[in-house]
PDB file of C-alpha atoms in Angstrom:
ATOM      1  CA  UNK A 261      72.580  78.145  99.429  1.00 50.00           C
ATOM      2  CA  UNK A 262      70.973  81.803  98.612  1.00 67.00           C
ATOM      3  CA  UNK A 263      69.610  80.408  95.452  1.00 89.00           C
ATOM      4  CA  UNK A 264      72.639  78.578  94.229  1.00 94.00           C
ATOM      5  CA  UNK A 265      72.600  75.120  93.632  1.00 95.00           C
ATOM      6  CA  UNK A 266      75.398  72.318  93.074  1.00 96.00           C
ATOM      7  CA  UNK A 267      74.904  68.437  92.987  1.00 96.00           C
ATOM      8  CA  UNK A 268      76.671  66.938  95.974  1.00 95.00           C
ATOM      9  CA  UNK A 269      78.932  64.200  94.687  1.00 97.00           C
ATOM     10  CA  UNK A 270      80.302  63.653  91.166  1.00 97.00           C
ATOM     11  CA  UNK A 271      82.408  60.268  89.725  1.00 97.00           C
ATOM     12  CA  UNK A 272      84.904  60.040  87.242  1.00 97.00           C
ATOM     13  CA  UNK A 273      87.378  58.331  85.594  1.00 97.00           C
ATOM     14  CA  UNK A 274      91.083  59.038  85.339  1.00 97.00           C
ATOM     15  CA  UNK A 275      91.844  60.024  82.012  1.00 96.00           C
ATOM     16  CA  UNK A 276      87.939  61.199  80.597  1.00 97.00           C
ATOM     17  CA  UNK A 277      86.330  64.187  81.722  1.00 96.00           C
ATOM     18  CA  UNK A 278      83.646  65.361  84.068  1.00 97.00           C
ATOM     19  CA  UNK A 279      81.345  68.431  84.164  1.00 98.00           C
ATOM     20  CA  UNK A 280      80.528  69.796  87.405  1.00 98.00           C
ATOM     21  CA  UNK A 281      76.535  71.580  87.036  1.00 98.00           C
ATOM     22  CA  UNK A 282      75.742  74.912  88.877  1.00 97.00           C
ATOM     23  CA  UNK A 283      72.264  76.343  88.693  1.00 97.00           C
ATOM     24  CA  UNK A 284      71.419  79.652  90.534  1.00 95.00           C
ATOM     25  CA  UNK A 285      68.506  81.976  90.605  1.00 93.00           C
ATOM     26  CA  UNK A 286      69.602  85.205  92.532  1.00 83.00           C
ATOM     27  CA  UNK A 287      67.938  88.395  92.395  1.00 81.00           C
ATOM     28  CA  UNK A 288      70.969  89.931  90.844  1.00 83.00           C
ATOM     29  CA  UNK A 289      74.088  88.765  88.066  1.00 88.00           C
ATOM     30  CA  UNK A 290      77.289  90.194  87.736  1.00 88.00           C
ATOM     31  CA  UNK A 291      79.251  86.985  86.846  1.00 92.00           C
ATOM     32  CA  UNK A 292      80.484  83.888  88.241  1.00 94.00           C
ATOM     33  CA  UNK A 293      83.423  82.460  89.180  1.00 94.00           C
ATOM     34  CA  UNK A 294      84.361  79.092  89.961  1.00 96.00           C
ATOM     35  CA  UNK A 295      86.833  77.674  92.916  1.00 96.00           C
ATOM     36  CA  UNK A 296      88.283  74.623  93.630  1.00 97.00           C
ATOM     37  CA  UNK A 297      88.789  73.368  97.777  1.00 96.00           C
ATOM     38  CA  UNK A 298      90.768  70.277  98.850  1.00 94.00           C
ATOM     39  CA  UNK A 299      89.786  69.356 102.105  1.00 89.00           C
ATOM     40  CA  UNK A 300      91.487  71.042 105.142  1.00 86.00           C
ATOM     41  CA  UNK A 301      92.228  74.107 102.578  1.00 91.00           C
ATOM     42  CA  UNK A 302      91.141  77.433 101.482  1.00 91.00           C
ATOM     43  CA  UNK A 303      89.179  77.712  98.209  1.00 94.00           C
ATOM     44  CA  UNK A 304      91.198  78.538  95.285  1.00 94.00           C
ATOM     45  CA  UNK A 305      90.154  80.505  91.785  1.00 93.00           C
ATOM     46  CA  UNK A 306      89.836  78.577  89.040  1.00 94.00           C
ATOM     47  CA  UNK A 307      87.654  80.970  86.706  1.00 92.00           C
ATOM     48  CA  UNK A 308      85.308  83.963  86.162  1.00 91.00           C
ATOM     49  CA  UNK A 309      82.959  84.348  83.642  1.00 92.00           C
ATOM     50  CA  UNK A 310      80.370  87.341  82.987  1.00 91.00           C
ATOM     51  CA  UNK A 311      79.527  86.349  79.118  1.00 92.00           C
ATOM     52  CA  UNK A 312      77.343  83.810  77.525  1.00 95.00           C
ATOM     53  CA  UNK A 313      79.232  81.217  75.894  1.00 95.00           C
ATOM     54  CA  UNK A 314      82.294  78.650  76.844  1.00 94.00           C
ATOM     55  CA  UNK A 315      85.316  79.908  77.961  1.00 90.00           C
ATOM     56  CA  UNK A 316      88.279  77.447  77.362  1.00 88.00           C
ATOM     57  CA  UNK A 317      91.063  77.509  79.547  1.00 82.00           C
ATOM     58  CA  UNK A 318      92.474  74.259  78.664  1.00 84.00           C
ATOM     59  CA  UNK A 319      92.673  71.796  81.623  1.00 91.00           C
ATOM     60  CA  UNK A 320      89.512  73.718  82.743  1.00 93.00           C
ATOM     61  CA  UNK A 321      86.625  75.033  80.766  1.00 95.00           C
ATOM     62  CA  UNK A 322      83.515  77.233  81.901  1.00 96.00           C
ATOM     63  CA  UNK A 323      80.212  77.742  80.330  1.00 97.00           C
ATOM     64  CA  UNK A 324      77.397  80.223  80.985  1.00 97.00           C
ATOM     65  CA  UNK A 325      73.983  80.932  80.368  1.00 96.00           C
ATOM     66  CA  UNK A 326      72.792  83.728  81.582  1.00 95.00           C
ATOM     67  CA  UNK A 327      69.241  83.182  80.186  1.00 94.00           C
ATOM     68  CA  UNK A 328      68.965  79.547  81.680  1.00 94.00           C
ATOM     69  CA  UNK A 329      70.720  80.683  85.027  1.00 95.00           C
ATOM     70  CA  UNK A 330      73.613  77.801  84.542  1.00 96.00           C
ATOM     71  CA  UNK A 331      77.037  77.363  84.392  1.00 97.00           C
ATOM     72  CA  UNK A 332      79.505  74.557  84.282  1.00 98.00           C
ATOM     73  CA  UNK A 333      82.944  73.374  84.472  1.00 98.00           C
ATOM     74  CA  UNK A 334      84.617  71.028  82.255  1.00 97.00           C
ATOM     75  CA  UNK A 335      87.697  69.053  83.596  1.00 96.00           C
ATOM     76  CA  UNK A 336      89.617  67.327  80.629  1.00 95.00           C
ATOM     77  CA  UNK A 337      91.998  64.609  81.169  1.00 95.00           C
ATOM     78  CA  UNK A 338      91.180  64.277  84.364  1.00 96.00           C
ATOM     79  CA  UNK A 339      93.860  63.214  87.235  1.00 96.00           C
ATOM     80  CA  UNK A 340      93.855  61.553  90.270  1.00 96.00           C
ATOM     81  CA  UNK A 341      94.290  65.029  91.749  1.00 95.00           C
ATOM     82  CA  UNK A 342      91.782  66.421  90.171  1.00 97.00           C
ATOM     83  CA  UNK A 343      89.454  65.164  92.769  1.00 97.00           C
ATOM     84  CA  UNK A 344      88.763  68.243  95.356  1.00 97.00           C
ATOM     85  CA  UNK A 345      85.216  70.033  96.011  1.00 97.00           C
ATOM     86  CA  UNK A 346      84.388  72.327  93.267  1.00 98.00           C
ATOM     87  CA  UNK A 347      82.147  75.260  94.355  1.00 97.00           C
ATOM     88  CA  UNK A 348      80.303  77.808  92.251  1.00 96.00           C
ATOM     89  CA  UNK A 349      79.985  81.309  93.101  1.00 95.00           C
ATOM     90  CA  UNK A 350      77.773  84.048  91.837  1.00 93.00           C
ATOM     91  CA  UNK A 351      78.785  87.986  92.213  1.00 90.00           C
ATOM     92  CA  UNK A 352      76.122  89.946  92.846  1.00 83.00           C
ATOM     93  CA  UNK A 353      75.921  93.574  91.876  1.00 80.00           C
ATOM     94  CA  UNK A 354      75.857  95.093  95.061  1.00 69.00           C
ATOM     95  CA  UNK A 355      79.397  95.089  95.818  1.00 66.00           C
ATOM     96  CA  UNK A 356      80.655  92.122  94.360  1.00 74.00           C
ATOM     97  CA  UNK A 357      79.805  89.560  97.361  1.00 85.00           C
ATOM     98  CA  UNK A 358      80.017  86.510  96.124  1.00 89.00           C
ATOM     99  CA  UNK A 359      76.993  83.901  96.757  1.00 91.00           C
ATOM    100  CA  UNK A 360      78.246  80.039  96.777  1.00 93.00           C
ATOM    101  CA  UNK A 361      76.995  76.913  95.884  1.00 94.00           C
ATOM    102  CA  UNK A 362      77.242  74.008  98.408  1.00 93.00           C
ATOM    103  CA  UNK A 363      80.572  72.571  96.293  1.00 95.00           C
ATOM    104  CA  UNK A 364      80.152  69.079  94.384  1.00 97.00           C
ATOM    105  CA  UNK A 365      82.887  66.890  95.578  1.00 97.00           C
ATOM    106  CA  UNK A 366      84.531  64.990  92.370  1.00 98.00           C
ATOM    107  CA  UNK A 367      85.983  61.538  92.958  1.00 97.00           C
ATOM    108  CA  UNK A 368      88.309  60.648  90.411  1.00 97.00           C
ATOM    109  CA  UNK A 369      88.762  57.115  90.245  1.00 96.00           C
ATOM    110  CA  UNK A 370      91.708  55.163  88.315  1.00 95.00           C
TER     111      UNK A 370
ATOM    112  CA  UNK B  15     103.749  87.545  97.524  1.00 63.00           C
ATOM    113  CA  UNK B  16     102.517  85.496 101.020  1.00 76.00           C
ATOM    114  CA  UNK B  17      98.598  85.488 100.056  1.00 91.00           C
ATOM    115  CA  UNK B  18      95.995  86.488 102.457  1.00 95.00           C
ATOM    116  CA  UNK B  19      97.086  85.441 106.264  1.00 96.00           C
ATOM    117  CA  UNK B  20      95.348  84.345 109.140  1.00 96.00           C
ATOM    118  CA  UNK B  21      95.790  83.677 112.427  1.00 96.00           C
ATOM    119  CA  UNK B  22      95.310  81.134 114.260  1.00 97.00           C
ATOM    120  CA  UNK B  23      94.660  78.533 112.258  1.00 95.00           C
ATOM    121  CA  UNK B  24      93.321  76.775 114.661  1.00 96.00           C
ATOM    122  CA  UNK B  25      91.170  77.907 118.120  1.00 97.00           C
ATOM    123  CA  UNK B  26      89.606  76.334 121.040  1.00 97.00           C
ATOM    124  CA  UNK B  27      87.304  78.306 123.303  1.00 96.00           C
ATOM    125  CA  UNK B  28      84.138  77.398 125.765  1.00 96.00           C
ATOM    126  CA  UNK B  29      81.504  77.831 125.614  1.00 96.00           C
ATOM    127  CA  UNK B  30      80.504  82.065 126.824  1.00 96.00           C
ATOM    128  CA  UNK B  31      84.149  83.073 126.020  1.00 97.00           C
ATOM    129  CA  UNK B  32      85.262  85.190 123.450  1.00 97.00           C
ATOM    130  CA  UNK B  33      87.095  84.745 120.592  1.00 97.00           C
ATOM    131  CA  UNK B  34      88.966  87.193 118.113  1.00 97.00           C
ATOM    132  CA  UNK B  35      90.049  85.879 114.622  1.00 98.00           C
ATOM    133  CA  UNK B  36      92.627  87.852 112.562  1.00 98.00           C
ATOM    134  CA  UNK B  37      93.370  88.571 108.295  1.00 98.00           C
ATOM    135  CA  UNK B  38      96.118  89.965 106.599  1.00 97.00           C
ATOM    136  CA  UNK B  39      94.618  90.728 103.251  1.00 95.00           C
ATOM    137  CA  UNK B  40      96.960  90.976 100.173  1.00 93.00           C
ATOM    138  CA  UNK B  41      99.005  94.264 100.113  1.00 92.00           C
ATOM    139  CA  UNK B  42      97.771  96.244  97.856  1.00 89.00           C
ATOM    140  CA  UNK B  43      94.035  94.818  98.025  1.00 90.00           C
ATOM    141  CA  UNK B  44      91.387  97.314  98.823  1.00 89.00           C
ATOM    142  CA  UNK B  45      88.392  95.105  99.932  1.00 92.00           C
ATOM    143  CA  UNK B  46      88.104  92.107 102.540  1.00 95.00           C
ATOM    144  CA  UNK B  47      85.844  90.002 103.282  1.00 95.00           C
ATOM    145  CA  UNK B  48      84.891  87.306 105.740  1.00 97.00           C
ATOM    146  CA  UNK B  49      82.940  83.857 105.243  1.00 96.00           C
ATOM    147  CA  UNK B  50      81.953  81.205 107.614  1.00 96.00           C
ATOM    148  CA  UNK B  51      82.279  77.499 106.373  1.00 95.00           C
ATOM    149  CA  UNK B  52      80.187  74.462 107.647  1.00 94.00           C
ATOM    150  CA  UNK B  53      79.257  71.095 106.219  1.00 90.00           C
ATOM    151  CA  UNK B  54      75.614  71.706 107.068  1.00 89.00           C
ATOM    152  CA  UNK B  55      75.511  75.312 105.432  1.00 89.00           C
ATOM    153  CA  UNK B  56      78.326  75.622 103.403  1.00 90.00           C
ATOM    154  CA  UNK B  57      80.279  78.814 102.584  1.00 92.00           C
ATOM    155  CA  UNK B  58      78.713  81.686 103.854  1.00 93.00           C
ATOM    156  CA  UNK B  59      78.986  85.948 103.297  1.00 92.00           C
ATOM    157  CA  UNK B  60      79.385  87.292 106.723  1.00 95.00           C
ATOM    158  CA  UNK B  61      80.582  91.114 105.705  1.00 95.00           C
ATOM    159  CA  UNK B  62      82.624  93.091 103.693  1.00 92.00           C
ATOM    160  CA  UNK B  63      85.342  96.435 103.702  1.00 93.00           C
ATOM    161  CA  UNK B  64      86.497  98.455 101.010  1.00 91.00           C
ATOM    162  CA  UNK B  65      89.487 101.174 101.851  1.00 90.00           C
ATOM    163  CA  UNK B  66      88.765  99.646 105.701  1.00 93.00           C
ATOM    164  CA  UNK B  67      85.589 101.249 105.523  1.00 93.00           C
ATOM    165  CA  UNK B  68      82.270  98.345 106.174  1.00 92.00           C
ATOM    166  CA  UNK B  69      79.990  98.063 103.500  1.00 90.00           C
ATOM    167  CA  UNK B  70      77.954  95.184 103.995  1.00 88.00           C
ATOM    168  CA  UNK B  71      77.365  93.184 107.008  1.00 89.00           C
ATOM    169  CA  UNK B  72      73.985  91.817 105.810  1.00 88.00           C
ATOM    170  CA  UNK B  73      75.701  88.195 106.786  1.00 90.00           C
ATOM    171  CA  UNK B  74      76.618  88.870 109.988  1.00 92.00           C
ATOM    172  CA  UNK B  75      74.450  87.741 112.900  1.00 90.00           C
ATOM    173  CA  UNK B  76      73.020  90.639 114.803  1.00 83.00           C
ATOM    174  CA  UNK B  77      74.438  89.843 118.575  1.00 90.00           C
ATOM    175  CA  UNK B  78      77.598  88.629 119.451  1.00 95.00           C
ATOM    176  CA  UNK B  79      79.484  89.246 115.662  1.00 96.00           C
ATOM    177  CA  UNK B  80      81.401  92.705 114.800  1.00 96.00           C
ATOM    178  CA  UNK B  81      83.894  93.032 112.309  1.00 96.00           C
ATOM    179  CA  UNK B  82      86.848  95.747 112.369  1.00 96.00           C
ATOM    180  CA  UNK B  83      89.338  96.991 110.083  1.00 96.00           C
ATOM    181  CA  UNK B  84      91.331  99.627 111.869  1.00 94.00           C
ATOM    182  CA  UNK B  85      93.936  99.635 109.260  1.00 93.00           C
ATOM    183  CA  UNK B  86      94.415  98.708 105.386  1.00 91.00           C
ATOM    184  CA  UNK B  87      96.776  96.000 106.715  1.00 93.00           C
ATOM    185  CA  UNK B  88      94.614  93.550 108.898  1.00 94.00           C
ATOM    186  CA  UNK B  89      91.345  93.167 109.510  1.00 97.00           C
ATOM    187  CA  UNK B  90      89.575  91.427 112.802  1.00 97.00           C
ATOM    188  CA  UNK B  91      86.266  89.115 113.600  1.00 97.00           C
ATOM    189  CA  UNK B  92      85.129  88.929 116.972  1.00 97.00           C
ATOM    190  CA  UNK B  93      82.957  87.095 118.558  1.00 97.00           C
ATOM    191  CA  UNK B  94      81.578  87.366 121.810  1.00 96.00           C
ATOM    192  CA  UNK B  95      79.455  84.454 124.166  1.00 96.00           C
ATOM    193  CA  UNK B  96      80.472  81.567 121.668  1.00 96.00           C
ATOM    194  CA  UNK B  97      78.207  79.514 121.030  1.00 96.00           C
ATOM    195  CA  UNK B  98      78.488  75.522 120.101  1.00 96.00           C
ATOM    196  CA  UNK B  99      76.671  76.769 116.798  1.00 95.00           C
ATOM    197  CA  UNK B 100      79.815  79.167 116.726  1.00 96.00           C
ATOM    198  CA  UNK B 101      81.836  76.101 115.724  1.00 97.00           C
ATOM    199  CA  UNK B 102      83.130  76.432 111.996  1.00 97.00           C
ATOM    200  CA  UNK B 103      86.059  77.537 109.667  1.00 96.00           C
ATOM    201  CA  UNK B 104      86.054  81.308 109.099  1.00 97.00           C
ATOM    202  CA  UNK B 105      88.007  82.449 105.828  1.00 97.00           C
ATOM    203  CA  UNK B 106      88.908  85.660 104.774  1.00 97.00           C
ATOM    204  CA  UNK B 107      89.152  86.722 101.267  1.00 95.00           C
ATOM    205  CA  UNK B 108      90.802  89.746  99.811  1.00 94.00           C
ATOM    206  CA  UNK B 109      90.589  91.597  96.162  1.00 91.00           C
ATOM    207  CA  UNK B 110      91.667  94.036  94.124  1.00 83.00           C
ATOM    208  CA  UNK B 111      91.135  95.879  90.872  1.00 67.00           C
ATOM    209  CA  UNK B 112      92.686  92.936  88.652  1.00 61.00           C
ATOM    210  CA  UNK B 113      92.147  92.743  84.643  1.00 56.00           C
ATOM    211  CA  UNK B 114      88.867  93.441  83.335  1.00 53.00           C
ATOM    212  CA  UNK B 115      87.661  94.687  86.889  1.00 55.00           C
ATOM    213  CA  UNK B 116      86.876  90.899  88.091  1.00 65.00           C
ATOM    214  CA  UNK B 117      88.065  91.859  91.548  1.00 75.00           C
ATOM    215  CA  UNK B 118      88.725  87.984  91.987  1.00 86.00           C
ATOM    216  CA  UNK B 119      88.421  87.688  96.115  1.00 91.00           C
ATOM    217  CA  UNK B 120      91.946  85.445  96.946  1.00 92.00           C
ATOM    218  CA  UNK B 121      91.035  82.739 100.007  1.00 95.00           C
ATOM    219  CA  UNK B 122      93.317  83.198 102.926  1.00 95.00           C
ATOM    220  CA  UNK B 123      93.917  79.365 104.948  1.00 93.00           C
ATOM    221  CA  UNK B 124      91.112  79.748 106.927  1.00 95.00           C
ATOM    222  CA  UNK B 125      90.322  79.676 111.114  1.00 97.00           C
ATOM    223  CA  UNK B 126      89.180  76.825 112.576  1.00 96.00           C
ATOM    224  CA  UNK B 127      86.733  77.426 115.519  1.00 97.00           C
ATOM    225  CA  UNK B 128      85.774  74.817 117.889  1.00 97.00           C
ATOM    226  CA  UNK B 129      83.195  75.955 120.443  1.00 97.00           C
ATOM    227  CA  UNK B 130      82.866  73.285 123.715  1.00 95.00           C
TER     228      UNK B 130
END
């Protein structure tokens, strides 16, 4: 929603990796962060990133292009509990309200 | 450090009554916010405080929604006449002036609203 977009569903396999795609075109930029939600819960942080480039954070990785208005994570070694709704968030400038994405859900699959 | 509270967790109300939803933000936190959360539209900016003052309610629906924050310690939703469309999980998030200024917003449990 308000001009940020997220696949619906994603598949994986326990043990590879899977890269969840966020493209947004708001009318303003002042980074993006990414949360993961398990059903029934509250979202929680995973990462923020305001600079071009990937940001490695081990288990989790982010990358952004500001130019190309997309982001992604990267889950490594992905677990059975990895799988959880992954939703991307832009912060816009006027006083850092945060815009999400619909959430892909990620089914990791043994 | 308990996280960001809020109560109930879960709430039943018919249709025309009113219903007040409550947040704790993080002490310490200067700004809270408030999202709605359905399948069909997904998470949603309702409004925003900052030192209890509002700053932006361009979320909120005109009639029926207001938003308080009489103190820097809880923070309240209300909503008046609910409406079936009322139905959804409301989430509070609070922030503060973490490193490098992200002010990452922290996700309290969330309300559950059922409207019959």
């Amino acid at each position: 929603g308000q001009g940020v977009e997220q696949p619906d569903n994603l598949m994986s396999v326990e043990g590879t990796f899977a890269r969840v795609n966020c493209t947004y075109s708001t009318s303003g930029f002042n980074g993006l962060s990414w949360y993961q939600q398990r059903e029934g819960h509250a979202p929680v942080f995973l990462s923020y990133v305001v600079l071009d480039g990937l940001k490695d954070s081990g288990h989790f990785s982010t990358f952004l292009s500001r130019s190309n208005g997309y982001s992604y994570l990267l889950l490594t070694e992905l677990q059975i509990k990895d799988s959880a709704s992954y939703l991307c968030a832009v912060k816009m400038p006027n006083y850092n309200v945060l815009y999400f994405g619909s959430g892909t859900k990620l089914t990791v699959e043994p | 450090n308990a996280g960001v509270i809020q109560t109930p967790r879960h709430k039943v109300t018919g249709k025309g009554q009113e219903a007040t939803l409550w947040c704790e933000p993080i002490s310490g936190h200067s700004a809270v916010f408030w999202y709605r959360q359905t399948i069909v539209q997904g998470l949603e900016f309702l409004t925003y405080f900052r030192n209890q003052a509002p700053i932006d309610d361009s979320g909120m629906p005109k009639e029926r929604f207001s938003a308080q924050m009489p103190n820097q310690s809880h923070s309240t939703l209300k909503i008046q006449s609910t409406q079936p469309q009322d139905s959804a999980v409301y989430l509070c998030a609070s922030s503060g002036r973490d490193w490098g200024n992200q002010d990452t917003q922290y996700f309290g449990p969330g309300t559950r609203l059922l409207v019959l």
